[in-house]
mmCIF file with all atom_site columns, C-alpha atoms in Angstrom:
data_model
loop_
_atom_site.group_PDB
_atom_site.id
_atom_site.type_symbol
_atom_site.label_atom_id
_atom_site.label_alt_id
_atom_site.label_comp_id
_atom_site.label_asym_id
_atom_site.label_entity_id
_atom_site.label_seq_id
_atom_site.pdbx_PDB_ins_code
_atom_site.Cartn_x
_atom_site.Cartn_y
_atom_site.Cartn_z
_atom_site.occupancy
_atom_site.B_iso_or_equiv
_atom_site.pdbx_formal_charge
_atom_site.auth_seq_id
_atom_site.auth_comp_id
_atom_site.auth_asym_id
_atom_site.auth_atom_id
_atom_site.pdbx_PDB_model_num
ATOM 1   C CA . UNK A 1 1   ? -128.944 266.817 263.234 1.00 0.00 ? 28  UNK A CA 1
ATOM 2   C CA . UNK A 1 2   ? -125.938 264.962 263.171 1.00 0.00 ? 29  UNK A CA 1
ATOM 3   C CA . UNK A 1 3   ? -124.772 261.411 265.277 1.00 0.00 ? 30  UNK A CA 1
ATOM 4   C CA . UNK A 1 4   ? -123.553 263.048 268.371 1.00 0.00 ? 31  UNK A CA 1
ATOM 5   C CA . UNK A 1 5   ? -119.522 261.370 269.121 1.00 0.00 ? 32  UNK A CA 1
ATOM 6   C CA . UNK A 1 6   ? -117.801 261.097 272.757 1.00 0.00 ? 33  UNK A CA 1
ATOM 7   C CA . UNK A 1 7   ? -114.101 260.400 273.057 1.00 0.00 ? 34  UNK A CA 1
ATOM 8   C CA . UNK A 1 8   ? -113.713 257.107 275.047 1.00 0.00 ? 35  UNK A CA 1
ATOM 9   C CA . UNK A 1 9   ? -111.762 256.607 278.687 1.00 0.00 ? 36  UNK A CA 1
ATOM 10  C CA . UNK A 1 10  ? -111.079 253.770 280.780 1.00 0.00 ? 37  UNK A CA 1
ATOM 11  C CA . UNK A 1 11  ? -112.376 253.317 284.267 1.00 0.00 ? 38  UNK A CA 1
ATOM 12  C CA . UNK A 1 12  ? -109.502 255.470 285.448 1.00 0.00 ? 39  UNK A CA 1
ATOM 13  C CA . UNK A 1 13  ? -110.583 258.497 283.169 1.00 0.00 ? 40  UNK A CA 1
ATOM 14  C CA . UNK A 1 14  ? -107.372 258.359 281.112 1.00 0.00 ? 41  UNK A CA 1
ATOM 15  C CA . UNK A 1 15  ? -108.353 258.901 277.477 1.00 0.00 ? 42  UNK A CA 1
ATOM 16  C CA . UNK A 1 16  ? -108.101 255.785 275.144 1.00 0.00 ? 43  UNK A CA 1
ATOM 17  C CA . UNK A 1 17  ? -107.535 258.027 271.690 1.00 0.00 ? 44  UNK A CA 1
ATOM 18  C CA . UNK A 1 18  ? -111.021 256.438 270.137 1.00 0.00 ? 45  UNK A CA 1
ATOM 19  C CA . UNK A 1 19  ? -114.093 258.263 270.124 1.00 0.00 ? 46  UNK A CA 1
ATOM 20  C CA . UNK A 1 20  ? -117.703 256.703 269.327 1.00 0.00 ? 47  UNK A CA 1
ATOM 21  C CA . UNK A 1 21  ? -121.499 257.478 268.452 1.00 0.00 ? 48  UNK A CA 1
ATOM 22  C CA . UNK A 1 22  ? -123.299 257.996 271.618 1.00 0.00 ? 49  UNK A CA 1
ATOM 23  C CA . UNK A 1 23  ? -125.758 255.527 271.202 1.00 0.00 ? 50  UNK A CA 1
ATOM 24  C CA . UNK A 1 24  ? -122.698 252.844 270.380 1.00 0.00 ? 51  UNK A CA 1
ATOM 25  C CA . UNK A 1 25  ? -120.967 254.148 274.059 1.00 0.00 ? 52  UNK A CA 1
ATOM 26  C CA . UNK A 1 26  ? -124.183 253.287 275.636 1.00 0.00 ? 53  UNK A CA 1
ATOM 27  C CA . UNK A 1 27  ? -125.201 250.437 274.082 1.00 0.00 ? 54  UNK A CA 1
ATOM 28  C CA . UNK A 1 28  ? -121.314 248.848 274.662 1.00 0.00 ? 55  UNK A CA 1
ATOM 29  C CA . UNK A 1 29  ? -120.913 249.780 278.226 1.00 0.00 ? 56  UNK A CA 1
ATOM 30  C CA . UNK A 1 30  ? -118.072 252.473 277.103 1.00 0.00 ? 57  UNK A CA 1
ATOM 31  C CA . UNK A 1 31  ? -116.981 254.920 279.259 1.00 0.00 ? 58  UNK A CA 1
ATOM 32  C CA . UNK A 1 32  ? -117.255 258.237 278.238 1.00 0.00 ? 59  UNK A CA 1
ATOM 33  C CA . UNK A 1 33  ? -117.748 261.803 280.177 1.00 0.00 ? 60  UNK A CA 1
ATOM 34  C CA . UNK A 1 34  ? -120.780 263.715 281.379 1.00 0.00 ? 61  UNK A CA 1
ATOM 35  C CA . UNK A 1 35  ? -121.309 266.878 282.772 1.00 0.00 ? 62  UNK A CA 1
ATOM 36  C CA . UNK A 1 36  ? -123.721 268.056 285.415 1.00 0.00 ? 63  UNK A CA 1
ATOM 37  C CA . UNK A 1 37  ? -123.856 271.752 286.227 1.00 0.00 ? 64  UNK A CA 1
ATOM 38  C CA . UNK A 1 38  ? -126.005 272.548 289.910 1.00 0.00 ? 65  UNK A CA 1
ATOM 39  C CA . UNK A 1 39  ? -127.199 276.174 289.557 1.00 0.00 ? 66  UNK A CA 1
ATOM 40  C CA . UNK A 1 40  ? -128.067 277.578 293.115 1.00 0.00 ? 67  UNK A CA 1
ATOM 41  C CA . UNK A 1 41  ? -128.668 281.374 293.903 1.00 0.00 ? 68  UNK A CA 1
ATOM 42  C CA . UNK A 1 42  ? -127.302 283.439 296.663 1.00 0.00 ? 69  UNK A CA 1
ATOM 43  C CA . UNK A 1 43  ? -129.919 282.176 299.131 1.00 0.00 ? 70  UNK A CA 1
ATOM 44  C CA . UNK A 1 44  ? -129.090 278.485 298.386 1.00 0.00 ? 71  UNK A CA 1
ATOM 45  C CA . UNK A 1 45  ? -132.118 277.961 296.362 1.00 0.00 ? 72  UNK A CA 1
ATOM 46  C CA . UNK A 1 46  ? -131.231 274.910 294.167 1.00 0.00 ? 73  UNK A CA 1
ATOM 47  C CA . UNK A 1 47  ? -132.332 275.183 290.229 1.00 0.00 ? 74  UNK A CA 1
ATOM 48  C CA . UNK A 1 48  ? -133.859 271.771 288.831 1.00 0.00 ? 75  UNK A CA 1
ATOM 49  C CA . UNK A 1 49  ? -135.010 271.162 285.568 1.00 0.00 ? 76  UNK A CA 1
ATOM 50  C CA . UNK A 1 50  ? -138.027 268.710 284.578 1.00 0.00 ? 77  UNK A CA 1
ATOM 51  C CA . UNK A 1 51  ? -136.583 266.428 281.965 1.00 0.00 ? 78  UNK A CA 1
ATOM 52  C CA . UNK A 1 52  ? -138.736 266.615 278.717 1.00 0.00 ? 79  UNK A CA 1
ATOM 53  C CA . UNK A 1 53  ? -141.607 263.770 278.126 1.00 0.00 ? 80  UNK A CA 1
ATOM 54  C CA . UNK A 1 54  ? -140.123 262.488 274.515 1.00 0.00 ? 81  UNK A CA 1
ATOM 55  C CA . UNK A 1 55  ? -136.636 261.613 276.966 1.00 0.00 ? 82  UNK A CA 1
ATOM 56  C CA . UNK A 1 56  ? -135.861 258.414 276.513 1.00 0.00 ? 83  UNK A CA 1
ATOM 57  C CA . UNK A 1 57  ? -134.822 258.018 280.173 1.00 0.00 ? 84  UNK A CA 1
ATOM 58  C CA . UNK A 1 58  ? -137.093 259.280 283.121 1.00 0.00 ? 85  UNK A CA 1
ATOM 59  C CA . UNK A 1 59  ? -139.165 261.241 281.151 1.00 0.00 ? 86  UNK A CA 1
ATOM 60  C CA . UNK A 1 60  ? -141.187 264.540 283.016 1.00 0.00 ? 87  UNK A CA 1
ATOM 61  C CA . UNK A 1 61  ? -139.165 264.200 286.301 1.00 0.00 ? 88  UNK A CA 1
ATOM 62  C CA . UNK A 1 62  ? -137.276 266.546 288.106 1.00 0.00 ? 89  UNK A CA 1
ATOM 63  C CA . UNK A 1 63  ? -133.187 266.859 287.192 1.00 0.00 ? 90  UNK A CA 1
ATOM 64  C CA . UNK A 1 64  ? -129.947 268.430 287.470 1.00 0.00 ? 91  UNK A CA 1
ATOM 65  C CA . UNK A 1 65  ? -130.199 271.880 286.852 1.00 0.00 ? 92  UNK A CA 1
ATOM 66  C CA . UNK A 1 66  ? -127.956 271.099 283.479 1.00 0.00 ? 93  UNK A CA 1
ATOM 67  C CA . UNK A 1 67  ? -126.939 268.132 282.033 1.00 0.00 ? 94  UNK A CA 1
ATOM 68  C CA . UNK A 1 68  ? -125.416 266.111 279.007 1.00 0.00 ? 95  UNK A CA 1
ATOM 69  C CA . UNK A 1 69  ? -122.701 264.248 277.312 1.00 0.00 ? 96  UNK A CA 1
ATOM 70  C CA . UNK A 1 70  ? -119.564 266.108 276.715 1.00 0.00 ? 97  UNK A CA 1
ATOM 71  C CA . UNK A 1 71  ? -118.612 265.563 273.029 1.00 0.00 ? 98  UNK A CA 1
ATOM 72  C CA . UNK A 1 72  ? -115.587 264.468 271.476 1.00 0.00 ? 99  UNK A CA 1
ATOM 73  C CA . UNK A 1 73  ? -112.686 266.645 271.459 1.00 0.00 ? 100 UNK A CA 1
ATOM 74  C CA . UNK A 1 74  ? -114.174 268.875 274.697 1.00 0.00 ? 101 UNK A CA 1
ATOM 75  C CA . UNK A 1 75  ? -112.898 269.301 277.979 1.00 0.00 ? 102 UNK A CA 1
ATOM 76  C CA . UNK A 1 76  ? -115.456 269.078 280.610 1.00 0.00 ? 103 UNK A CA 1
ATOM 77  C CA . UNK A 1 77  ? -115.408 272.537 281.311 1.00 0.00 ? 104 UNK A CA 1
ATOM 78  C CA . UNK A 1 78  ? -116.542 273.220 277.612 1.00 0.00 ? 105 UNK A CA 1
ATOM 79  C CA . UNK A 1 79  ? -119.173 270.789 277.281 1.00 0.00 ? 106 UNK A CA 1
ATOM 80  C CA . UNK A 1 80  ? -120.519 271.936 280.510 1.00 0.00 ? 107 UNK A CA 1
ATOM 81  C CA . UNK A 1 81  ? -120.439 275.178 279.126 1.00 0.00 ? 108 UNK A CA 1
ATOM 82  C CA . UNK A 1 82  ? -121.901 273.921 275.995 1.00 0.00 ? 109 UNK A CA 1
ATOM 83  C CA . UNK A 1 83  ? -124.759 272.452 277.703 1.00 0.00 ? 110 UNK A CA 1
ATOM 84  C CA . UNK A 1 84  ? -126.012 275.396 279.601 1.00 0.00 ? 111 UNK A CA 1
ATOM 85  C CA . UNK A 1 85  ? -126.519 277.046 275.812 1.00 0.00 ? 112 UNK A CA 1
ATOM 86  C CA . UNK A 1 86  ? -127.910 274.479 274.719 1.00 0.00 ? 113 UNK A CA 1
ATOM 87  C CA . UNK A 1 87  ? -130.484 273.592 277.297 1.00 0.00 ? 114 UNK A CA 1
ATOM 88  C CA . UNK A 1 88  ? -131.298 276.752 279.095 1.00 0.00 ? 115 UNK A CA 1
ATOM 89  C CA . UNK A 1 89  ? -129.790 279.255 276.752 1.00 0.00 ? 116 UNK A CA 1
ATOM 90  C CA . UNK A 1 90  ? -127.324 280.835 279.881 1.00 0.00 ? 117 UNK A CA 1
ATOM 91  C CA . UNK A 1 91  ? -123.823 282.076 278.934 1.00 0.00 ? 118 UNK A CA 1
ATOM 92  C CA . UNK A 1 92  ? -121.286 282.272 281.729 1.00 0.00 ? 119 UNK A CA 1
ATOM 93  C CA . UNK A 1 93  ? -117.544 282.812 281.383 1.00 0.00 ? 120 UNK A CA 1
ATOM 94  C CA . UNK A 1 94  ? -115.897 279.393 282.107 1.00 0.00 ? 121 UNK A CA 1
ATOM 95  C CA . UNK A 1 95  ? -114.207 280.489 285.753 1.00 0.00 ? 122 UNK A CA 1
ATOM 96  C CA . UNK A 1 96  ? -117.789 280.670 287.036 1.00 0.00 ? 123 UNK A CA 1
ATOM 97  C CA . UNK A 1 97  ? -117.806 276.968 287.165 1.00 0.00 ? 124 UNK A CA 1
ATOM 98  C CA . UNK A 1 98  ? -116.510 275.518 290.179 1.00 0.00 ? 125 UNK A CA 1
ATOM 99  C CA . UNK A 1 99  ? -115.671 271.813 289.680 1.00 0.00 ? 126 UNK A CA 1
ATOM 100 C CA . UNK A 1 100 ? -117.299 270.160 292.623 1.00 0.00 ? 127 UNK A CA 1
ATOM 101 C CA . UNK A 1 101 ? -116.104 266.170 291.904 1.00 0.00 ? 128 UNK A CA 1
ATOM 102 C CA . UNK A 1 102 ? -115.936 263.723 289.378 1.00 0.00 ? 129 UNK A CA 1
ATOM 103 C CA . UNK A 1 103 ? -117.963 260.643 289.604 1.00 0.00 ? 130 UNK A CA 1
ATOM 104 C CA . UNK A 1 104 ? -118.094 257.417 288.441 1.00 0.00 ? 131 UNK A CA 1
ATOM 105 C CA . UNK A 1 105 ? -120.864 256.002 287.252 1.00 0.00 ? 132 UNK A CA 1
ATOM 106 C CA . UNK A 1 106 ? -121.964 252.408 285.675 1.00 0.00 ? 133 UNK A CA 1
ATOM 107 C CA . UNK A 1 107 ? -125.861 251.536 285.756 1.00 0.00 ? 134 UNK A CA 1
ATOM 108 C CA . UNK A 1 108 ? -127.900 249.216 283.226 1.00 0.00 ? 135 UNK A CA 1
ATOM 109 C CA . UNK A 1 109 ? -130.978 250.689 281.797 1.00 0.00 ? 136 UNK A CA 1
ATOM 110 C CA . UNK A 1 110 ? -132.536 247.278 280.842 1.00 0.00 ? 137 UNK A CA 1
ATOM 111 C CA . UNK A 1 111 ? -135.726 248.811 278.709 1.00 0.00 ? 138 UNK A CA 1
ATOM 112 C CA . UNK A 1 112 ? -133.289 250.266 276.523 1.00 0.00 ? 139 UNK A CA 1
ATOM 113 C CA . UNK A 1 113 ? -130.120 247.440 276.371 1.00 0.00 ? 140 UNK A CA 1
ATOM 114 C CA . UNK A 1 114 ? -127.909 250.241 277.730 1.00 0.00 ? 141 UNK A CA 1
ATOM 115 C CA . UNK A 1 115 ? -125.408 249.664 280.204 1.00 0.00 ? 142 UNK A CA 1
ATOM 116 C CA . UNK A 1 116 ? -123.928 253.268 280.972 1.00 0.00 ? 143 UNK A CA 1
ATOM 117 C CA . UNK A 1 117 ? -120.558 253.870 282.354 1.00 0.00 ? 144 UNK A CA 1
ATOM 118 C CA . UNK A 1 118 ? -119.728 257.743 282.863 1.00 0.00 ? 145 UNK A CA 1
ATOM 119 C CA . UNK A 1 119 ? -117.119 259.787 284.264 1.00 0.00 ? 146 UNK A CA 1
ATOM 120 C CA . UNK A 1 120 ? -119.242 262.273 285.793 1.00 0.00 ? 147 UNK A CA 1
ATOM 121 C CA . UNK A 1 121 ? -117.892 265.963 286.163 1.00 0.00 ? 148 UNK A CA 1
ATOM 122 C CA . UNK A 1 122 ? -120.244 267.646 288.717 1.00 0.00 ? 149 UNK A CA 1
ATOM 123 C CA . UNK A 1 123 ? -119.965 271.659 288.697 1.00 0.00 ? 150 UNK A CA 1
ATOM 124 C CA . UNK A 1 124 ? -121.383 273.968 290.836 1.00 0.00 ? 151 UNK A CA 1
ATOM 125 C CA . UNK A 1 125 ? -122.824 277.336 289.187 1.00 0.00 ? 152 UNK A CA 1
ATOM 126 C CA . UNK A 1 126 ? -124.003 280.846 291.303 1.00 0.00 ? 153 UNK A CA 1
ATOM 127 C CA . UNK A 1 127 ? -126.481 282.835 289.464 1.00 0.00 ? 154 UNK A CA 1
ATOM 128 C CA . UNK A 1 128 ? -129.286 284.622 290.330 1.00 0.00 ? 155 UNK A CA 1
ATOM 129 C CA . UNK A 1 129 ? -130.643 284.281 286.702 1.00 0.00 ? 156 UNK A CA 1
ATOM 130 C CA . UNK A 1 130 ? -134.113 285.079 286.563 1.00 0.00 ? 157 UNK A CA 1
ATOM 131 C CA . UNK A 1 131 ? -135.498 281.417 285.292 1.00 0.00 ? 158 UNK A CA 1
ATOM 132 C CA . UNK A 1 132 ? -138.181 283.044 283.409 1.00 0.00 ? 159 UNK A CA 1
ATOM 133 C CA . UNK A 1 133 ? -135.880 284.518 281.056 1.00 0.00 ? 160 UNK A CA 1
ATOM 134 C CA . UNK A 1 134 ? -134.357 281.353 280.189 1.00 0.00 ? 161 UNK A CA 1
ATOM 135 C CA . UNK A 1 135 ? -134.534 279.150 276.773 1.00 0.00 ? 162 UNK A CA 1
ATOM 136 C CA . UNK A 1 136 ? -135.172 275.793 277.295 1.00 0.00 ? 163 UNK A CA 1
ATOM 137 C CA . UNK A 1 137 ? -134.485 273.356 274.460 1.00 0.00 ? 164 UNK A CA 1
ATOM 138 C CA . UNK A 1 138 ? -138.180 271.800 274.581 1.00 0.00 ? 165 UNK A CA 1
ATOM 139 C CA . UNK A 1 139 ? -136.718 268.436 272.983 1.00 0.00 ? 166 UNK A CA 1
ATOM 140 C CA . UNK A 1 140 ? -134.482 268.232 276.884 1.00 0.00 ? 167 UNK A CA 1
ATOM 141 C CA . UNK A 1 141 ? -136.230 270.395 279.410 1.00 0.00 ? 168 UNK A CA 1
ATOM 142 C CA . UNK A 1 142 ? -140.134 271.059 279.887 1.00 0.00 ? 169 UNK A CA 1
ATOM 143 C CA . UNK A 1 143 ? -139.530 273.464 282.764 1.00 0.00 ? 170 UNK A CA 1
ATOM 144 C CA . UNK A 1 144 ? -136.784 274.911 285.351 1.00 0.00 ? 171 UNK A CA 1
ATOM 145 C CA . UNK A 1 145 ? -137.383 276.266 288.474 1.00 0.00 ? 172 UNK A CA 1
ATOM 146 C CA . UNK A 1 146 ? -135.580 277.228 291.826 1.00 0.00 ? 173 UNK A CA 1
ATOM 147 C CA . UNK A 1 147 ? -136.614 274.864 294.911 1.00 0.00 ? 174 UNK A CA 1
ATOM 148 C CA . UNK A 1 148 ? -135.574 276.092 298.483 1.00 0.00 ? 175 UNK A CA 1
ATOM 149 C CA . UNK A 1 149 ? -133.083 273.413 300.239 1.00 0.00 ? 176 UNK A CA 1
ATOM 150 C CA . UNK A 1 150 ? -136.108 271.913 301.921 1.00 0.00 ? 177 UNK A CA 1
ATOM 151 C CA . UNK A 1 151 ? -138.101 271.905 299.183 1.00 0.00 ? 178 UNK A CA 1
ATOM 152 C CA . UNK A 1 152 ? -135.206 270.074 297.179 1.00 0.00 ? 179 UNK A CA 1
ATOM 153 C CA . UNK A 1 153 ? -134.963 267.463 299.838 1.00 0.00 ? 180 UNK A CA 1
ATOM 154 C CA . UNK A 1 154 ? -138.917 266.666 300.058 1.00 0.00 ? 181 UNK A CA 1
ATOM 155 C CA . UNK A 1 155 ? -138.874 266.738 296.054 1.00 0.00 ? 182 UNK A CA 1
ATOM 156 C CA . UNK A 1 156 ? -135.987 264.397 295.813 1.00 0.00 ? 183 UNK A CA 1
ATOM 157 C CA . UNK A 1 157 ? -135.792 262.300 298.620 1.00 0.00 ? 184 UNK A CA 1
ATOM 158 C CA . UNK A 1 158 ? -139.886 261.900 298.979 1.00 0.00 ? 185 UNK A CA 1
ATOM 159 C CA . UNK A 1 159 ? -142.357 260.425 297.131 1.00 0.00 ? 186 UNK A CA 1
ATOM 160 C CA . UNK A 1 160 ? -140.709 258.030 294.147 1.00 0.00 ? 187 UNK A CA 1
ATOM 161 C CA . UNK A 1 161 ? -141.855 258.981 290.423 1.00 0.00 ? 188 UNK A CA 1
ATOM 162 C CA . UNK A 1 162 ? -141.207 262.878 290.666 1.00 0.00 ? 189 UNK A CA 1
ATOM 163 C CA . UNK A 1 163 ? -137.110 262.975 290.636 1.00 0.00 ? 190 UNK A CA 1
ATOM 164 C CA . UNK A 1 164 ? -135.053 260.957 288.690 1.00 0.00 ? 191 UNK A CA 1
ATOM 165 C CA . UNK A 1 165 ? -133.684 258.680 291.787 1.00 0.00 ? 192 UNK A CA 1
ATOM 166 C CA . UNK A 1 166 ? -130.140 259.823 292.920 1.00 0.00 ? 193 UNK A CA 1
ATOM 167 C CA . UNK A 1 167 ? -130.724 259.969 296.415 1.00 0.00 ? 194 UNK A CA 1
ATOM 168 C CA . UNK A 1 168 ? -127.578 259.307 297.614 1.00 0.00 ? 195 UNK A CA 1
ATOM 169 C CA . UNK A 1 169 ? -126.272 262.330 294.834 1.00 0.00 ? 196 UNK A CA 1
ATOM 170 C CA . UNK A 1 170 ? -128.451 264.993 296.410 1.00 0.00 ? 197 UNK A CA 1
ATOM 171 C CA . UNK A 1 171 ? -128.035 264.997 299.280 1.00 0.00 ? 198 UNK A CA 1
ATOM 172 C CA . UNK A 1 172 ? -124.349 265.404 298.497 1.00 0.00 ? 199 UNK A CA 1
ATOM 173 C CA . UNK A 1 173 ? -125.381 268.106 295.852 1.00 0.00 ? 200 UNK A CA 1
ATOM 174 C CA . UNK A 1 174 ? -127.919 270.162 298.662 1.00 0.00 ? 201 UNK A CA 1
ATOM 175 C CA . UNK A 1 175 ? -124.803 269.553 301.666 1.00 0.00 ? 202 UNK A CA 1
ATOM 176 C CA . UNK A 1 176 ? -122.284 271.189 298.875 1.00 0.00 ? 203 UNK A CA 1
ATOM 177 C CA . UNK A 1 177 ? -124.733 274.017 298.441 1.00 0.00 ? 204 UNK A CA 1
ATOM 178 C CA . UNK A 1 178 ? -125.821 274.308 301.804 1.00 0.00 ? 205 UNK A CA 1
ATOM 179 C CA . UNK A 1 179 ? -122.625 274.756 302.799 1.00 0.00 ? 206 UNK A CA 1
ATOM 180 C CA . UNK A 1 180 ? -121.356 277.432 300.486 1.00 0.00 ? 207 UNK A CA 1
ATOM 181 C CA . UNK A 1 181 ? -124.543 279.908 301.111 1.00 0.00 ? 208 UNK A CA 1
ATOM 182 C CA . UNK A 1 182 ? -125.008 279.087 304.697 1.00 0.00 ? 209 UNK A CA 1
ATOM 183 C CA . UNK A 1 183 ? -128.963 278.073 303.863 1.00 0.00 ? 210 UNK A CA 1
ATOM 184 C CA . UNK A 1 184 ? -131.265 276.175 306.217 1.00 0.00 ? 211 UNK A CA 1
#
């Protein structure tokens, strides 16, 4: 498999023309874009995947429904749309997306020497896809399920070790979804 390359932005998100290894845009402190893609059913059930054990970050806990890097020369949208292939093997048309926010995000991972800086483009996806029928890439995701809001809120806010900790991100994510379906 080939070196995976992201184009390269400054902290405002305006492009910067260059585009890098991966690796090199972590291990610099480059910012670069992400993608994270919430799947959530009519009910407001919220879909979470539980990251592989070979990840190199927070390995076996409980994730974005969807997520990754987007590469160079993609739009958000597309890498978004890239990623849900590529992870869980779903194929939606690209106006099923609803862009929810960007974010920006800059966090060391000391273990690794990694200091990551992202512009974050958070979607929001509707689908009553059966999770069973999905194909996870077994080198990202060990499993995918749907958790009920309150379920999602004991899961991520709760007990340390079982979600990758975002607090502060999902409860945004669960209000956003609460809010569409009318749950709770």
């Amino acid at each position: 498999m080939s070196e995976e390359y992201v184009d390269l932005f400054d902290s405002d998100d305006r492009p910067l023309s260059r585009s890098v290894p991966k690796r090199q845009a972590h291990q610099q402190g480059l910012w670069h874009r992400s993608a994270h893609i919430w799947i959530y059913d009519r009910t407001g059930n919220i879909l979470m995947q539980k990251r592989a054990l070979t990840k190199d970050t927070f390995p076996g806990l409980w994730d974005i429904s969807v997520a990754g890097h987007i590469s160079a020369g993609e739009t958000p949208a597309e890498g978004a749309l890239r990623e849900l292939r590529e992870e869980i093997g779903l194929e939606v048309q690209p106006d099923r997306l609803e862009l929810l926010t960007v974010i920006h995000m800059a966090y060391p991972y000391p273990r690794l020497g990694w200091f990551n800086r992202e512009h974050c483009y958070v979607y929001l996806l509707e689908s009553d896809a059966d999770p069973t029928t999905f194909t996870l890439q077994r080198e990202e995701v060990e499993a995918v399920r749907f958790f009920t809001p309150e379920e999602f809120s004991r899961l991520t806010l709760g007990e340390r070790g079982v979600a990758v900790p975002h607090e502060d991100y999902y409860r945004q994510i669960r209000d956003a979804i609460v809010k569409k379906t009318g749950s709770l």
